[in-house]
Every structure is written in structure tokens, then in C-alpha cells.
Short mmCIF file of C-alpha atoms and ligand atoms in Angstrom, two decimals:
data_model
loop_
_atom_site.label_atom_id
_atom_site.label_comp_id
_atom_site.label_asym_id
_atom_site.label_seq_id
_atom_site.Cartn_x
_atom_site.Cartn_y
_atom_site.Cartn_z
CA MET I 1 8.77 27.30 22.25
CA TYR I 2 9.68 27.53 26.47
CA SER I 3 7.96 29.49 28.68
CA SER I 4 9.65 31.52 31.11
CA LYS I 5 9.07 34.93 33.06
CA ALA I 6 11.69 36.78 31.64
CA ALA I 7 10.31 35.71 28.14
CA LEU I 8 6.99 36.68 29.27
CA VAL I 9 7.52 40.23 31.00
CA GLY I 10 10.16 40.55 27.30
CA LEU I 11 7.29 40.06 25.03
CA GLY I 12 4.97 42.63 27.41
CA LEU I 13 2.16 39.86 28.47
CA THR I 14 1.10 38.93 31.32
CA LEU I 15 0.88 35.27 32.28
CA ALA I 16 -3.21 35.28 32.23
CA GLN I 17 -2.78 36.24 27.88
CA PHE I 18 -0.26 34.46 27.52
CA VAL I 19 -2.01 30.95 28.40
CA GLN I 20 -5.38 32.77 26.52
CA GLN I 21 -3.14 33.15 23.47
CA THR I 22 -1.39 29.87 23.37
CA SER I 23 -4.46 27.77 24.38
CA CYS I 24 -6.23 29.67 21.81
CA LYS I 25 -4.45 28.62 18.99
CA PRO I 26 -5.17 25.31 18.16
CA ALA I 27 -2.15 22.55 17.45
CA GLN I 28 -0.41 23.69 14.32
CA LEU I 29 -1.95 20.55 11.71
CA PHE I 30 0.79 20.60 9.35
CA SER I 31 4.08 21.63 9.48
CA ASP I 32 4.07 23.83 5.82
CA SER I 33 1.45 26.32 7.13
CA SER I 34 -0.02 27.02 3.78
CA VAL I 35 -1.68 23.35 3.88
CA PHE I 36 -4.89 22.79 5.31
CA ILE I 37 -6.77 19.99 4.51
CA ALA I 38 -10.37 18.56 7.14
CA GLU I 39 -11.36 16.11 8.31
CA ALA I 40 -13.37 13.86 5.77
CA PRO I 41 -16.93 13.21 6.63
CA ALA I 42 -17.89 10.42 8.82
CA THR I 43 -19.43 8.93 6.52
CA HIS I 44 -17.06 8.63 4.40
CA GLN I 45 -14.30 6.90 6.98
CA LEU I 46 -14.60 3.40 6.71
CA SER I 47 -13.29 1.56 9.16
CA LEU I 48 -10.39 -1.48 7.84
CA SER I 49 -10.66 -5.28 8.51
CA GLY I 50 -7.18 -7.00 8.65
CA HIS I 51 -6.58 -9.48 5.90
CA PRO I 52 -9.00 -12.26 6.20
CA ASN I 53 -6.60 -15.13 5.49
CA PRO I 54 -3.44 -13.51 6.07
CA ASP I 55 -0.98 -16.02 5.99
CA ILE I 56 -1.17 -17.22 2.48
CA PHE I 57 1.75 -17.81 0.62
CA SER I 58 0.62 -15.94 -2.55
CA SER I 59 -1.76 -12.63 -2.49
CA PRO I 60 -1.39 -9.68 -4.53
CA ALA I 61 -0.88 -7.17 -1.71
CA ARG I 62 2.15 -8.91 -0.92
CA GLN I 63 3.80 -8.84 -3.77
CA ARG I 64 6.60 -6.30 -4.46
CA HIS I 65 6.25 -3.73 -7.12
CA LYS I 66 9.14 -4.54 -9.52
CA ALA I 67 11.13 -1.84 -10.97
CA ILE I 68 10.05 -1.52 -14.47
CA TYR I 69 6.56 -0.80 -15.59
CA SER I 70 6.29 -2.16 -18.75
CA GLY I 71 3.49 -0.36 -19.80
CA LYS I 72 1.52 -3.83 -20.15
CA GLY I 73 1.21 -4.53 -16.17
CA LEU I 74 2.88 -3.90 -13.14
CA GLU I 75 5.78 -6.39 -12.74
CA THR I 76 5.75 -8.00 -9.25
CA VAL I 77 7.35 -10.71 -6.46
CA ASN I 78 5.67 -12.18 -3.65
CA THR I 79 6.58 -11.93 -1.08
CA ILE I 80 5.83 -13.52 2.35
CA PHE I 81 5.27 -11.68 4.86
CA SER I 82 3.17 -11.95 7.76
CA GLY I 83 0.66 -9.67 8.55
CA VAL I 84 -2.08 -6.91 8.27
CA TYR I 85 -2.66 -6.52 4.26
CA PRO I 86 -6.02 -3.96 4.68
CA VAL I 87 -8.92 -4.84 2.61
CA LEU I 88 -12.51 -2.95 2.40
CA ASN I 89 -15.46 -4.21 1.33
CA LEU I 90 -15.87 -3.71 -2.26
CA THR I 91 -19.67 -3.46 -3.97
CA TRP I 92 -20.72 -3.97 -7.33
CA LEU I 93 -24.26 -2.95 -8.25
CA GLY I 94 -26.72 -4.51 -10.56
CA THR I 95 -30.05 -5.88 -10.07
CA LYS I 96 -28.69 -7.05 -7.02
CA ALA I 97 -25.93 -5.53 -4.79
CA GLN I 98 -22.24 -8.05 -4.53
CA GLN I 99 -19.85 -7.74 -1.92
CA PHE I 100 -16.02 -8.81 -2.56
CA VAL I 101 -13.06 -8.60 0.19
CA ALA I 102 -10.34 -6.22 -2.11
CA PHE I 103 -7.36 -5.42 -1.82
CA ILE I 104 -6.49 -1.68 -0.82
CA ASP I 105 -3.31 -1.19 -3.33
CA THR I 106 -1.48 2.68 -3.32
CA GLY I 107 0.94 0.64 -5.04
CA SER I 108 -1.55 0.12 -8.53
CA SER I 109 -3.99 1.27 -10.24
CA ASP I 110 -7.04 -1.13 -11.70
CA THR I 111 -9.77 -1.91 -9.40
CA TRP I 112 -10.66 -5.68 -10.17
CA ALA I 113 -13.35 -8.70 -9.57
CA ILE I 114 -13.41 -12.15 -10.96
CA SER I 115 -15.64 -13.31 -13.24
CA SER I 116 -17.61 -16.75 -12.32
CA ASP I 117 -17.06 -18.38 -15.67
CA PHE I 118 -13.51 -17.36 -15.34
CA GLN I 119 -10.97 -19.92 -16.10
CA CYS I 120 -7.91 -20.63 -14.25
CA LEU I 121 -4.65 -21.41 -16.19
CA ASP I 122 -1.85 -23.25 -14.62
CA LEU I 123 1.00 -20.81 -13.21
CA GLU I 124 3.70 -22.47 -15.54
CA THR I 125 2.26 -24.61 -18.47
CA GLN I 126 -0.86 -22.58 -18.91
CA ALA I 127 -3.57 -25.62 -18.91
CA PRO I 128 -7.09 -25.16 -18.09
CA LEU I 129 -7.70 -26.04 -14.46
CA PRO I 130 -10.94 -26.57 -12.03
CA GLN I 131 -11.46 -22.98 -11.03
CA GLU I 132 -10.71 -24.07 -7.33
CA ALA I 133 -7.28 -24.67 -7.81
CA CYS I 134 -7.18 -20.82 -8.76
CA GLN I 135 -8.17 -19.84 -4.58
CA PHE I 136 -10.72 -16.26 -5.12
CA GLY I 137 -13.06 -15.61 -2.68
CA THR I 138 -16.68 -14.92 -3.68
CA LEU I 139 -17.62 -14.43 -7.60
CA TYR I 140 -19.31 -11.80 -9.91
CA ASN I 141 -21.96 -12.58 -10.95
CA PRO I 142 -22.67 -11.42 -14.32
CA ALA I 143 -26.39 -12.22 -13.85
CA LEU I 144 -26.70 -10.05 -10.86
CA GLY I 145 -24.82 -6.93 -11.66
CA SER I 146 -24.38 -4.45 -13.90
CA PHE I 147 -21.05 -4.32 -16.96
CA THR I 148 -21.41 -2.61 -19.65
CA ASN I 149 -18.34 -4.04 -21.98
CA ILE I 150 -16.04 -0.95 -23.35
CA THR I 151 -15.50 -3.64 -26.14
CA SER I 152 -12.25 -1.90 -27.67
CA GLN I 153 -10.36 -2.76 -24.59
CA GLU I 154 -9.20 -5.13 -22.84
CA PHE I 155 -7.62 -6.02 -19.52
CA SER I 156 -3.92 -7.82 -19.00
CA ILE I 157 -1.82 -7.51 -15.99
CA GLY I 158 1.36 -10.34 -15.00
CA TYR I 159 2.73 -10.99 -12.26
CA PHE I 160 6.62 -11.53 -12.97
CA PRO I 161 8.25 -13.88 -11.91
CA GLU I 162 5.54 -16.30 -10.57
CA ASN I 163 4.33 -15.56 -14.17
CA GLU I 164 0.90 -14.84 -12.58
CA THR I 165 -2.06 -13.72 -14.92
CA LEU I 166 -5.27 -11.80 -14.61
CA HIS I 167 -6.37 -11.30 -18.48
CA GLY I 168 -10.48 -10.19 -19.07
CA SER I 169 -12.89 -7.27 -19.87
CA MET I 170 -12.86 -3.91 -19.31
CA GLY I 171 -15.97 -1.48 -19.08
CA TYR I 172 -18.63 0.48 -16.59
CA ALA I 173 -20.12 -0.49 -13.31
CA PRO I 174 -21.69 0.81 -10.66
CA LEU I 175 -19.14 0.42 -7.64
CA ARG I 176 -19.41 0.97 -3.24
CA LEU I 177 -16.68 1.53 -1.26
CA GLY I 178 -18.19 1.77 2.22
CA GLY I 179 -20.70 5.01 2.47
CA LEU I 180 -19.69 6.46 -1.05
CA THR I 181 -20.95 5.43 -4.59
CA VAL I 182 -19.51 5.32 -7.74
CA PRO I 183 -22.61 5.08 -10.68
CA LYS I 184 -20.08 5.08 -14.04
CA GLN I 185 -16.60 3.20 -12.98
CA GLU I 186 -14.63 2.29 -15.91
CA VAL I 187 -12.94 -1.98 -14.19
CA ALA I 188 -11.56 -5.25 -15.35
CA LEU I 189 -13.53 -8.32 -15.18
CA VAL I 190 -10.96 -10.44 -14.85
CA THR I 191 -12.58 -14.02 -17.28
CA GLU I 192 -8.93 -15.54 -17.25
CA SER I 193 -6.34 -15.96 -14.69
CA ALA I 194 -3.14 -17.36 -13.66
CA TRP I 195 -3.33 -17.34 -10.46
CA SER I 196 -2.56 -18.65 -6.51
CA GLY I 197 -5.18 -16.70 -4.43
CA ASP I 198 -6.03 -16.71 -0.83
CA GLY I 199 -9.39 -18.65 -0.56
CA THR I 200 -10.73 -15.45 0.52
CA SER I 201 -9.81 -12.30 -1.33
CA SER I 202 -12.03 -12.14 -5.35
CA ALA I 203 -11.20 -8.17 -5.96
CA LEU I 204 -8.51 -5.42 -5.73
CA VAL I 205 -8.50 -1.28 -5.82
CA GLY I 206 -6.16 0.50 -7.30
CA PHE I 207 -5.70 3.67 -5.59
CA ALA I 208 -2.82 5.40 -7.52
CA PHE I 209 -2.90 7.26 -10.76
CA PRO I 210 -4.22 6.52 -14.44
CA SER I 211 -0.87 6.82 -16.20
CA ILE I 212 -0.23 2.85 -14.54
CA THR I 213 -3.45 1.69 -15.52
CA SER I 214 -3.37 -1.97 -17.53
CA ALA I 215 -5.73 -1.24 -20.18
CA THR I 216 -4.88 -1.87 -23.72
CA TYR I 217 -6.91 -1.80 -27.24
CA ARG I 218 -7.67 -5.00 -28.71
CA GLY I 219 -6.42 -4.05 -31.84
CA ASN I 220 -3.30 -2.18 -31.47
CA GLY I 221 -2.59 -3.37 -27.76
CA SER I 222 -1.28 0.32 -27.10
CA GLN I 223 -2.01 0.89 -23.53
CA ALA I 224 -5.85 2.40 -23.16
CA ILE I 225 -5.17 5.03 -19.92
CA TYR I 226 -8.01 5.62 -18.07
CA ASP I 227 -9.11 6.91 -14.49
CA PRO I 228 -9.08 4.68 -11.15
CA VAL I 229 -11.80 4.80 -9.12
CA PHE I 230 -10.32 7.88 -7.25
CA THR I 231 -9.86 10.28 -9.87
CA THR I 232 -13.26 9.26 -10.52
CA MET I 233 -14.47 9.93 -7.17
CA THR I 234 -12.09 13.25 -7.39
CA LYS I 235 -13.43 14.34 -10.73
CA GLU I 236 -17.13 13.60 -10.37
CA LYS I 237 -16.80 15.55 -6.48
CA ILE I 238 -18.19 12.65 -4.78
CA VAL I 239 -15.59 13.23 -2.99
CA ASN I 240 -14.66 17.84 -2.33
CA ASP I 241 -10.94 17.45 -1.78
CA ALA I 242 -8.28 15.11 -4.01
CA VAL I 243 -6.55 13.19 -0.99
CA PHE I 244 -7.66 9.95 1.09
CA THR I 245 -5.90 9.13 4.28
CA LEU I 246 -4.59 5.92 5.57
CA ALA I 247 -4.28 4.55 9.30
CA LEU I 248 -3.31 0.98 8.54
CA ASP I 249 -3.19 -0.65 12.67
CA ARG I 250 -1.24 -3.16 13.19
CA VAL I 251 -2.69 -6.73 14.04
CA PRO I 252 -1.27 -8.85 16.61
CA ARG I 253 -1.10 -12.23 15.76
CA ASP I 254 -4.51 -15.07 16.44
CA THR I 255 -6.11 -11.29 16.32
CA SER I 256 -9.89 -12.39 15.08
CA PRO I 257 -9.75 -10.65 11.46
CA LYS I 258 -13.58 -9.54 11.73
CA ALA I 259 -11.72 -7.33 14.06
CA PRO I 260 -11.32 -3.31 13.12
CA ALA I 261 -7.67 -2.82 11.60
CA GLY I 262 -7.77 1.05 11.27
CA VAL I 263 -9.21 3.49 9.09
CA MET I 264 -9.66 4.82 5.06
CA ALA I 265 -11.03 8.34 5.08
CA PHE I 266 -11.82 9.01 1.92
CA GLY I 267 -11.96 13.52 0.54
CA GLY I 268 -10.43 14.44 3.89
CA LEU I 269 -8.35 12.95 7.08
CA VAL I 270 -9.13 10.20 9.24
CA SER I 271 -10.51 11.11 12.85
CA PRO I 272 -7.64 13.61 14.75
CA SER I 273 -7.52 10.39 17.45
CA TYR I 274 -5.58 8.80 14.91
CA TYR I 275 -3.02 11.14 14.90
CA GLU I 276 -0.48 13.70 16.74
CA PRO I 277 0.32 16.78 14.86
CA PRO I 278 2.13 18.02 12.75
CA PHE I 279 1.56 16.28 9.83
CA THR I 280 4.99 16.78 7.49
CA THR I 281 4.81 17.52 3.87
CA VAL I 282 6.88 16.53 0.72
CA PRO I 283 5.97 16.63 -2.76
CA ILE I 284 4.30 13.68 -5.33
CA GLU I 285 7.44 12.96 -7.40
CA GLU I 286 7.81 11.69 -11.09
CA THR I 287 9.28 7.87 -11.06
CA SER I 288 12.01 7.47 -13.31
CA GLY I 289 11.46 5.84 -16.39
CA ILE I 290 7.67 6.89 -15.75
CA GLN I 291 6.17 10.29 -17.74
CA GLY I 292 3.97 12.25 -15.04
CA LEU I 293 2.70 11.46 -12.41
CA SER I 294 1.67 7.50 -11.40
CA PHE I 295 2.74 5.91 -8.91
CA TYR I 296 2.94 7.78 -4.82
CA THR I 297 6.84 8.39 -5.63
CA ILE I 298 8.98 10.07 -3.00
CA SER I 299 11.90 11.23 -1.93
CA ASN I 300 13.67 9.66 1.87
CA GLU I 301 16.97 9.15 3.68
CA LEU I 302 17.25 5.85 4.89
CA ILE I 303 19.24 6.08 8.42
CA TYR I 304 19.55 3.12 11.00
CA ARG I 305 22.57 2.48 13.87
CA ARG I 306 25.63 0.06 13.13
CA LYS I 307 26.39 -2.45 16.42
CA ASN I 308 29.16 -0.84 16.40
CA GLY I 309 27.35 2.69 17.85
CA SER I 310 27.79 4.83 14.42
CA ILE I 311 24.60 6.56 12.47
CA TYR I 312 24.85 5.26 9.07
CA SER I 313 22.73 7.82 6.86
CA SER I 314 21.81 6.35 3.14
CA GLY I 315 22.07 10.20 0.97
CA THR I 316 18.45 11.04 -0.40
CA TYR I 317 16.89 7.97 -3.05
CA GLN I 318 13.52 8.29 -4.62
CA SER I 319 10.96 5.39 -3.27
CA ILE I 320 7.28 4.48 -2.87
CA VAL I 321 4.97 4.60 -0.79
CA ASP I 322 2.66 1.35 -1.32
CA SER I 323 0.02 0.11 0.99
CA GLY I 324 0.04 -3.41 -0.57
CA THR I 325 3.43 -4.07 -0.47
CA ALA I 326 4.71 -5.81 3.73
CA PRO I 327 8.65 -5.27 3.71
CA ASN I 328 10.47 -2.01 3.33
CA PHE I 329 12.83 -2.49 -0.42
CA ILE I 330 15.42 -0.13 0.14
CA PRO I 331 19.00 -0.07 -2.39
CA SER I 332 21.58 -4.08 -2.06
CA ALA I 333 23.85 -2.63 -0.65
CA GLN I 334 22.39 -0.85 2.79
CA ALA I 335 19.63 -3.92 2.75
CA ALA I 336 22.41 -5.80 3.15
CA ASP I 337 24.26 -3.94 5.47
CA LEU I 338 21.05 -3.26 8.15
CA ASN I 339 20.26 -6.87 8.46
CA ASN I 340 24.02 -7.76 9.78
CA GLN I 341 23.13 -5.44 12.65
CA PHE I 342 20.16 -7.03 13.73
CA GLU I 343 21.73 -9.54 16.92
CA PRO I 344 21.88 -12.18 15.97
CA THR I 345 22.46 -11.02 12.09
CA ALA I 346 19.44 -11.77 10.03
CA VAL I 347 21.00 -13.78 6.83
CA TYR I 348 19.94 -13.71 3.55
CA ASN I 349 18.12 -16.88 1.98
CA GLU I 350 18.58 -17.48 -2.10
CA THR I 351 15.56 -19.65 -1.91
CA LEU I 352 13.09 -17.39 -0.15
CA GLY I 353 14.78 -14.18 -1.94
CA TYR I 354 14.57 -12.15 1.64
CA TRP I 355 16.77 -12.27 5.43
CA THR I 356 15.56 -14.16 7.64
CA VAL I 357 15.68 -12.95 11.49
CA ASP I 358 15.64 -14.89 14.94
CA CYS I 359 12.42 -14.26 16.14
CA ASP I 360 14.26 -12.88 19.65
CA ALA I 361 16.63 -10.51 18.27
CA LYS I 362 17.55 -7.67 18.59
CA ALA I 363 17.01 -6.07 15.79
CA PRO I 364 18.90 -2.31 15.26
CA TYR I 365 17.32 1.02 15.18
CA ALA I 366 15.97 1.90 11.92
CA ALA I 367 13.87 5.19 10.71
CA PHE I 368 13.30 6.80 6.88
CA LYS I 369 13.57 10.89 7.44
CA ILE I 370 10.53 12.11 5.06
CA GLY I 371 10.85 15.70 4.81
CA GLY I 372 13.57 17.11 6.51
CA LYS I 373 11.71 14.55 9.31
CA VAL I 374 13.26 11.32 11.37
CA MET I 375 10.14 9.07 11.29
CA PRO I 376 12.13 5.23 12.90
CA MET I 377 10.02 1.79 12.94
CA ASP I 378 8.78 0.89 15.63
CA PRO I 379 10.47 -2.16 17.46
CA ARG I 380 8.02 -3.94 16.84
CA ASP I 381 6.92 -4.18 13.60
CA MET I 382 11.12 -5.10 12.39
CA ILE I 383 10.63 -8.40 13.38
CA VAL I 384 7.41 -10.30 11.22
CA ARG I 385 6.46 -13.27 12.19
CA SER I 386 5.60 -16.04 8.91
CA LEU I 387 2.84 -17.06 8.81
CA ASN I 388 1.63 -18.53 11.28
CA GLY I 389 -0.90 -20.75 8.79
CA LEU I 390 1.70 -21.80 5.82
CA GLN I 391 3.38 -25.80 6.83
CA GLY I 392 6.77 -25.27 7.39
CA TYR I 393 7.02 -21.29 8.01
CA GLU I 394 5.37 -20.87 11.68
CA ASN I 395 8.05 -19.95 13.67
CA VAL I 396 10.49 -18.26 10.14
CA CYS I 397 10.71 -14.52 11.18
CA PHE I 398 11.73 -12.18 8.33
CA SER I 399 13.43 -8.95 8.53
CA ALA I 400 11.19 -5.60 7.67
CA PHE I 401 14.39 -4.61 4.99
CA ALA I 402 13.97 -6.43 1.66
CA ASP I 403 16.49 -6.17 -0.90
CA GLY I 404 15.32 -3.25 -3.48
CA GLY I 405 18.04 -4.12 -6.21
CA PRO I 406 20.99 -2.28 -6.46
CA PRO I 407 20.19 1.86 -7.90
CA GLY I 408 19.46 2.75 -11.29
CA ASN I 409 18.35 -0.72 -13.34
CA GLY I 410 15.19 1.19 -13.03
CA ASN I 411 14.33 -0.06 -9.17
CA ILE I 412 11.94 1.10 -7.68
CA TYR I 413 12.38 1.24 -3.53
CA ILE I 414 9.57 1.03 -1.08
CA VAL I 415 8.49 2.18 1.63
CA GLY I 416 6.07 -0.45 3.14
CA GLU I 417 3.31 -1.32 5.24
CA VAL I 418 5.29 -2.26 7.88
CA TRP I 419 6.90 1.42 8.36
CA GLN I 420 3.02 2.69 7.78
CA LEU I 421 2.10 0.97 10.61
CA SER I 422 3.58 3.60 13.39
CA TYR I 423 2.03 6.68 10.65
CA VAL I 424 -0.87 8.42 8.78
CA VAL I 425 -0.52 8.94 5.61
CA ALA I 426 -2.63 10.89 3.55
CA TYR I 427 -2.23 10.48 -0.13
CA ASP I 428 -3.12 13.68 -1.67
CA GLN I 429 -3.77 13.70 -5.70
CA GLY I 430 -5.15 17.26 -5.25
CA ARG I 431 -1.44 19.01 -4.46
CA SER I 432 0.54 16.64 -5.58
CA LYS I 433 1.49 15.91 -1.69
CA MET I 434 2.18 13.35 0.67
CA HIS I 435 1.49 14.52 4.40
CA PHE I 436 2.78 11.92 7.39
CA ALA I 437 1.66 12.28 11.34
CA ASN I 438 2.52 9.89 13.81
CA ARG I 439 0.05 7.90 14.85
CA ALA I 440 -1.06 8.85 18.17
CA PRO I 441 -0.56 5.36 20.31
CA TYR I 442 -1.95 2.02 19.90
C1 LIG B 1 -17.63 -6.90 4.67
O1 LIG B 1 -19.05 -7.12 4.40
C2 LIG B 1 -18.74 -8.17 5.28
C3 LIG B 1 -20.63 -8.63 4.88
O2 LIG B 1 -21.59 -8.00 4.93
C4 LIG B 1 -19.09 -7.69 6.94
O3 LIG B 1 -19.34 -9.55 7.70
C5 LIG B 1 -18.06 -6.82 7.38
O4 LIG B 1 -17.92 -6.90 9.06
C6 LIG B 1 -18.00 -5.87 6.21
N1 LIG B 1 -15.95 -5.54 6.73
C7 LIG B 1 -15.92 -3.93 6.40
C8 LIG B 1 -14.91 -3.62 7.15
O5 LIG B 1 -16.94 -3.33 6.41
C1 LIG B 2 7.61 -17.96 -16.96
O1 LIG B 2 7.85 -17.70 -17.70
C2 LIG B 2 8.93 -17.95 -18.63
C3 LIG B 2 8.22 -17.68 -19.65
O2 LIG B 2 6.92 -18.35 -20.65
C4 LIG B 2 9.00 -18.90 -18.26
O3 LIG B 2 10.44 -19.12 -19.08
C5 LIG B 2 9.92 -19.42 -16.69
O4 LIG B 2 10.27 -20.42 -16.44
C6 LIG B 2 8.48 -19.04 -16.31
N1 LIG B 2 8.47 -19.40 -14.56
C7 LIG B 2 7.88 -20.17 -13.74
C8 LIG B 2 8.27 -19.71 -12.14
O5 LIG B 2 7.18 -20.93 -13.96
C1 LIG B 3 -16.18 -7.31 -24.12
O1 LIG B 3 -16.04 -7.49 -25.30
C2 LIG B 3 -15.07 -8.59 -25.79
C3 LIG B 3 -15.37 -7.84 -27.50
O2 LIG B 3 -16.41 -7.62 -28.55
C4 LIG B 3 -15.56 -9.53 -25.93
O3 LIG B 3 -14.47 -10.08 -26.63
C5 LIG B 3 -15.55 -9.80 -24.43
O4 LIG B 3 -16.50 -11.66 -24.00
C6 LIG B 3 -16.66 -9.21 -23.73
N1 LIG B 3 -16.33 -9.28 -22.32
C7 LIG B 3 -17.95 -9.50 -21.28
C8 LIG B 3 -17.77 -9.64 -20.20
O5 LIG B 3 -19.26 -9.89 -21.97
C1 LIG B 4 -4.39 1.83 -30.93
O1 LIG B 4 -6.06 2.39 -31.37
C2 LIG B 4 -6.85 3.12 -31.09
C3 LIG B 4 -8.38 2.77 -30.43
O2 LIG B 4 -8.84 2.53 -32.38
C4 LIG B 4 -5.92 4.40 -31.42
O3 LIG B 4 -6.86 5.33 -30.42
C5 LIG B 4 -4.68 4.43 -30.41
O4 LIG B 4 -4.32 5.53 -31.35
C6 LIG B 4 -3.74 3.66 -30.98
N1 LIG B 4 -2.75 3.13 -31.16
C7 LIG B 4 -1.50 3.07 -31.90
C8 LIG B 4 -0.09 3.33 -31.41
O5 LIG B 4 -1.86 2.51 -32.73
C1 LIG B 5 31.59 1.92 12.63
O1 LIG B 5 31.17 0.61 11.26
C2 LIG B 5 31.19 0.79 10.48
C3 LIG B 5 31.27 0.06 9.17
O2 LIG B 5 31.72 -1.43 9.42
C4 LIG B 5 32.55 1.65 9.56
O3 LIG B 5 32.23 2.31 8.65
C5 LIG B 5 32.26 2.97 11.38
O4 LIG B 5 33.93 3.51 11.12
C6 LIG B 5 32.18 2.06 11.73
N1 LIG B 5 31.97 2.81 13.29
C7 LIG B 5 32.59 2.87 14.39
C8 LIG B 5 32.79 4.46 15.81
O5 LIG B 5 33.88 1.79 15.21
C1 LIG B 6 16.05 -21.15 3.06
O1 LIG B 6 14.63 -21.32 3.12
C2 LIG B 6 14.48 -21.84 2.48
C3 LIG B 6 13.27 -22.57 2.97
O2 LIG B 6 11.63 -22.46 4.25
C4 LIG B 6 14.79 -23.55 3.94
O3 LIG B 6 14.01 -24.77 3.18
C5 LIG B 6 15.97 -23.07 3.50
O4 LIG B 6 16.75 -24.44 4.53
C6 LIG B 6 16.45 -22.07 4.35
N1 LIG B 6 17.84 -22.10 4.00
C7 LIG B 6 18.99 -21.57 4.47
C8 LIG B 6 20.45 -21.17 4.26
O5 LIG B 6 18.01 -21.02 5.92
#
């Protein structure tokens, strides 16, 4: 809307009336005026920390969810991007509360921790190894925690192609996340794992839908779908509104792991200081190949500028919004073309499965268009330096865009965490919608 004397006169308003009317009207919070979500209570807004040990090669939160959900578990591929991997403190109650560093994963649905009596297995041979070889953080002590075994079910999840696996028991446990207590949550207690951890994390909280939980019946191996932790919070009215919101910070290299790295709000929006309204709203869609809602799947377009100045637009395709995957995974042809637009050109490394790029390269303009709004990548997030600590990778930089495979074949594309660092994302299970607002500059 523009303001001019003629327009005001035409509307029959005095300037004073005009100013009063416009200034009394709050900025529109949602571009879809039928939507309103309140800010979550302060006690339901958790400060996040960056991953305390972000530069370890292998961790679930930097694994790419591969195309096909087999019914047995998510198949994932390791990625090797440095940066912030959001974690929260997960408290498991009992005679004594136990606290774990847990990944916040909107791309899966199970919540698990590792039992102190777990058996570590070799990734390739499955031979028993000492526990240290799996490199987990704090382990769950069964003598101190409350766990009611669901004896008819077990937990089994596999990670392709590294063959990382977790096995264990399903049971009910009292959990706490920040100011929220869930008295009875179905969780997985892991007793066997072939894993390559980071020395710090030992738990994960999956925030996606029930249909992709990974419990099975012991008798017949069929999937035993259950309510993930956020579904429980909603059903038991632990939150008033079935929505949670993430504002994930870009954490510069060498930031202390103790520094806050964003915020997660349960039951509403984060504080308005994090975003610039309005939120753009789109439906959460079914993922092709999976019935009902499973991941936070949306339709998006990919837009980027070529070296010759032309703007490419991909047309619409589906992606999942996943806090637990660092890069954006896009269709193969676009990934190759977009990575050619870096100056100098990004180079595909067959061994790594990613495009590496000169750390000082000029990155092309790239954006996702979601719900009619073009939402660009921040140039700072287009080139990801990896890995600060891993020998041999200290000065290797990666393109933020990776190959998600050709369309079809059950491939699922991902709007990754590198993009999410510039936006506030509300995951609205109650309305089956996603809401995206620009992040206030930080
Ligand atoms: C998690 O818990 C540890 C130990 O109590 C504490 O030092 C840390 O600040 C907590 N982190 C967050 C993000 O609350
Ligand atoms: C994973 O397991 C399969 C079958 O057990 C095997 O063929 C493959 O080589 C293993 N891959 C790795 C990376 O160990
Ligand atoms: C849970 O019950 C099953 C079936 O009886 C058993 O095999 C498993 O060891 C139990 N898990 C724990 C953690 O006690
Ligand atoms: C598997 O076992 C469970 C529990 O006994 C039962 O509810 C379910 O219907 C069975 N599924 C199949 C496919 O047999
Ligand atoms: C720019 O390059 C693309 C791909 O090579 C080509 O299709 C397009 O026509 C070119 N546009 C201009 C303005 O040269
Ligand atoms: C690909 O990455 C590997 C592992 O870092 C490295 O040894 C190799 O030289 C790279 N290949 C190319 C072509 O850059």
C-alpha cells in the first residue's frame, strides 16, 4: 500500500485518521488471514545449543534421509557438512533424572537413548566391540531410570549404506524437554548398535508423524505404529496448539558449543524478535509412496541464477523440511547445473558424493519458492566449510546443494538446514500446514 494525499482524500480520510487506522492495525502475522498462531508460553520456549562436537564425521543428524521408507526404518546416507546441528537436553526421569544430548530431528519420528549395557558391533562384520568404539555420549543407567517394557515390541532402525544400525526395546518412560514433562512416552532403549558416534550425543528426538515410527511386533515383524513425543504432547494437552517452531542459528566457526544457537517453541510461535512477518502457509502433503502424513513434505520450486545471467526455475516438486539434514538435496540435473554456476565451478567428488568448492568461490543466487514466495539462501550458507576438526577436511568446502537423485525412484528431496538458518519454520501438525517467515537479521 502506498500513501499519498490524493489517495487519502479519495478514501475520505484525514491524515490523522489514516495514521491512527494504520498504526493501530497490527502487522499481518500470516499471509493466509484464516491462520493465527499465538506465541508459545515462555516456559515452552527452549534455548538450543549447537552440536557440542560438530565436526565429527558421522552422526544421525547429518545423515541424509534416503528415498525409500522401507517400513523397517529410514535409510540414510552420511553427509559431511560442518555447522550447527541443533540439539536439546533430553531428560529421562526415574529415581534420578538423567540428561542426554539429543538431536532435534524433524525428519524422523522415534525418540531413543542408549542403554549403559549396550553392545557395540562392528559396522561391517557385526563382530562385538568394546562400547567406546561406538563413540556415544552419556549412557542411560537402567538402575536410575523408569522404563516400562512393551515386551511385545522391539526397535530396529537401519542406516544405508554405512550399515549403521540400532536395535533395542520399546517401552514407556517419563521424559522432560525444557519446561515440558511427558509422563508416559513410548521410547526406544537401544541395547545393540553398530554406530560411529561423535563422543557427545547419545539420544535423538524425532518430531515427524506416527506413520514412520520404527517399532515392530516381535512375533511377526510388522510395524507397530505409535505416537511420537510431539503427538503425545498434543493429545495430552501438554501443549495447547499442535504446532512447534524452530529458529536455528547460523553458528560461525569456533563458536563455543555452550553459546545459544537458536530456539524451539512448543505449542506456538517463537518470540517475535526472531522473525519478520508475515508467515507464508502451505499444506503438509503426503509423501509419494507413503500413506498419510509422514514427513514434513511440501511442494516447492528451485530457482537459481546462471553465470550467463538467466534465471532458471525448476517447476514444482516435493521436498521434506528436515532439521536433521544439513545440505539441500535437489534433483540430479539441477544439482549438476546449479553447482556449475559457482565461480570457480564446484566439482563433484565421487568418493564423498558431494560437490566440493573453493572456500572463496562466488556462489550463485539460489532460492526455494514456497507458497508463491521466493525465499533465497543466504550467500553465507551457500558454501559450507567442513570439517574444522576432521583430519584432512579442515579446509574442504562444500556446496550447500547436493544430489538427491533423479525424479521418481522414490527419491525424496530435502530443504536442508543450511536454508532453514534464514527462516523461522512452524511445523503445524494440528492444521496440517507449514509456515515460513523470514528470520530477523542476526
Ligand atoms: C543442557 O544441560 C547442561 C548440563 O546441565 C547445561 O550445561 C546446558 O546449558 C544445557 N543446555 C541447554 C541448551 O539448555
Ligand atoms: C552393508 O551390508 C551389506 C549386506 O550385509 C554388504 O553387502 C555391504 O558391503 C555393507 N556395506 C558396508 C559399507 O559395510
Ligand atoms: C523387554 O522385554 C523383552 C521381551 O521380554 C526382552 O527381550 C528385553 O530384553 C526387555 N528389555 C529390557 C530393556 O529390559
Ligand atoms: C502382528 O502381531 C501383532 C501383535 O500380535 C498383531 O496385532 C498384528 O495384527 C500382526 N500383524 C500381522 C501382519 O500379522
Ligand atoms: C544461459 O545458459 C543456459 C544453459 O546453458 C541456456 O539454456 C540459456 O539459453 C542461456 N541464456 C542466455 C541469456 O544466454
Ligand atoms: C575426493 O575426496 C577425497 C577424500 O577427501 C580425496 O582424497 C580426493 O582427492 C577427492 N577427489 C577429487 C577429484 O578431488
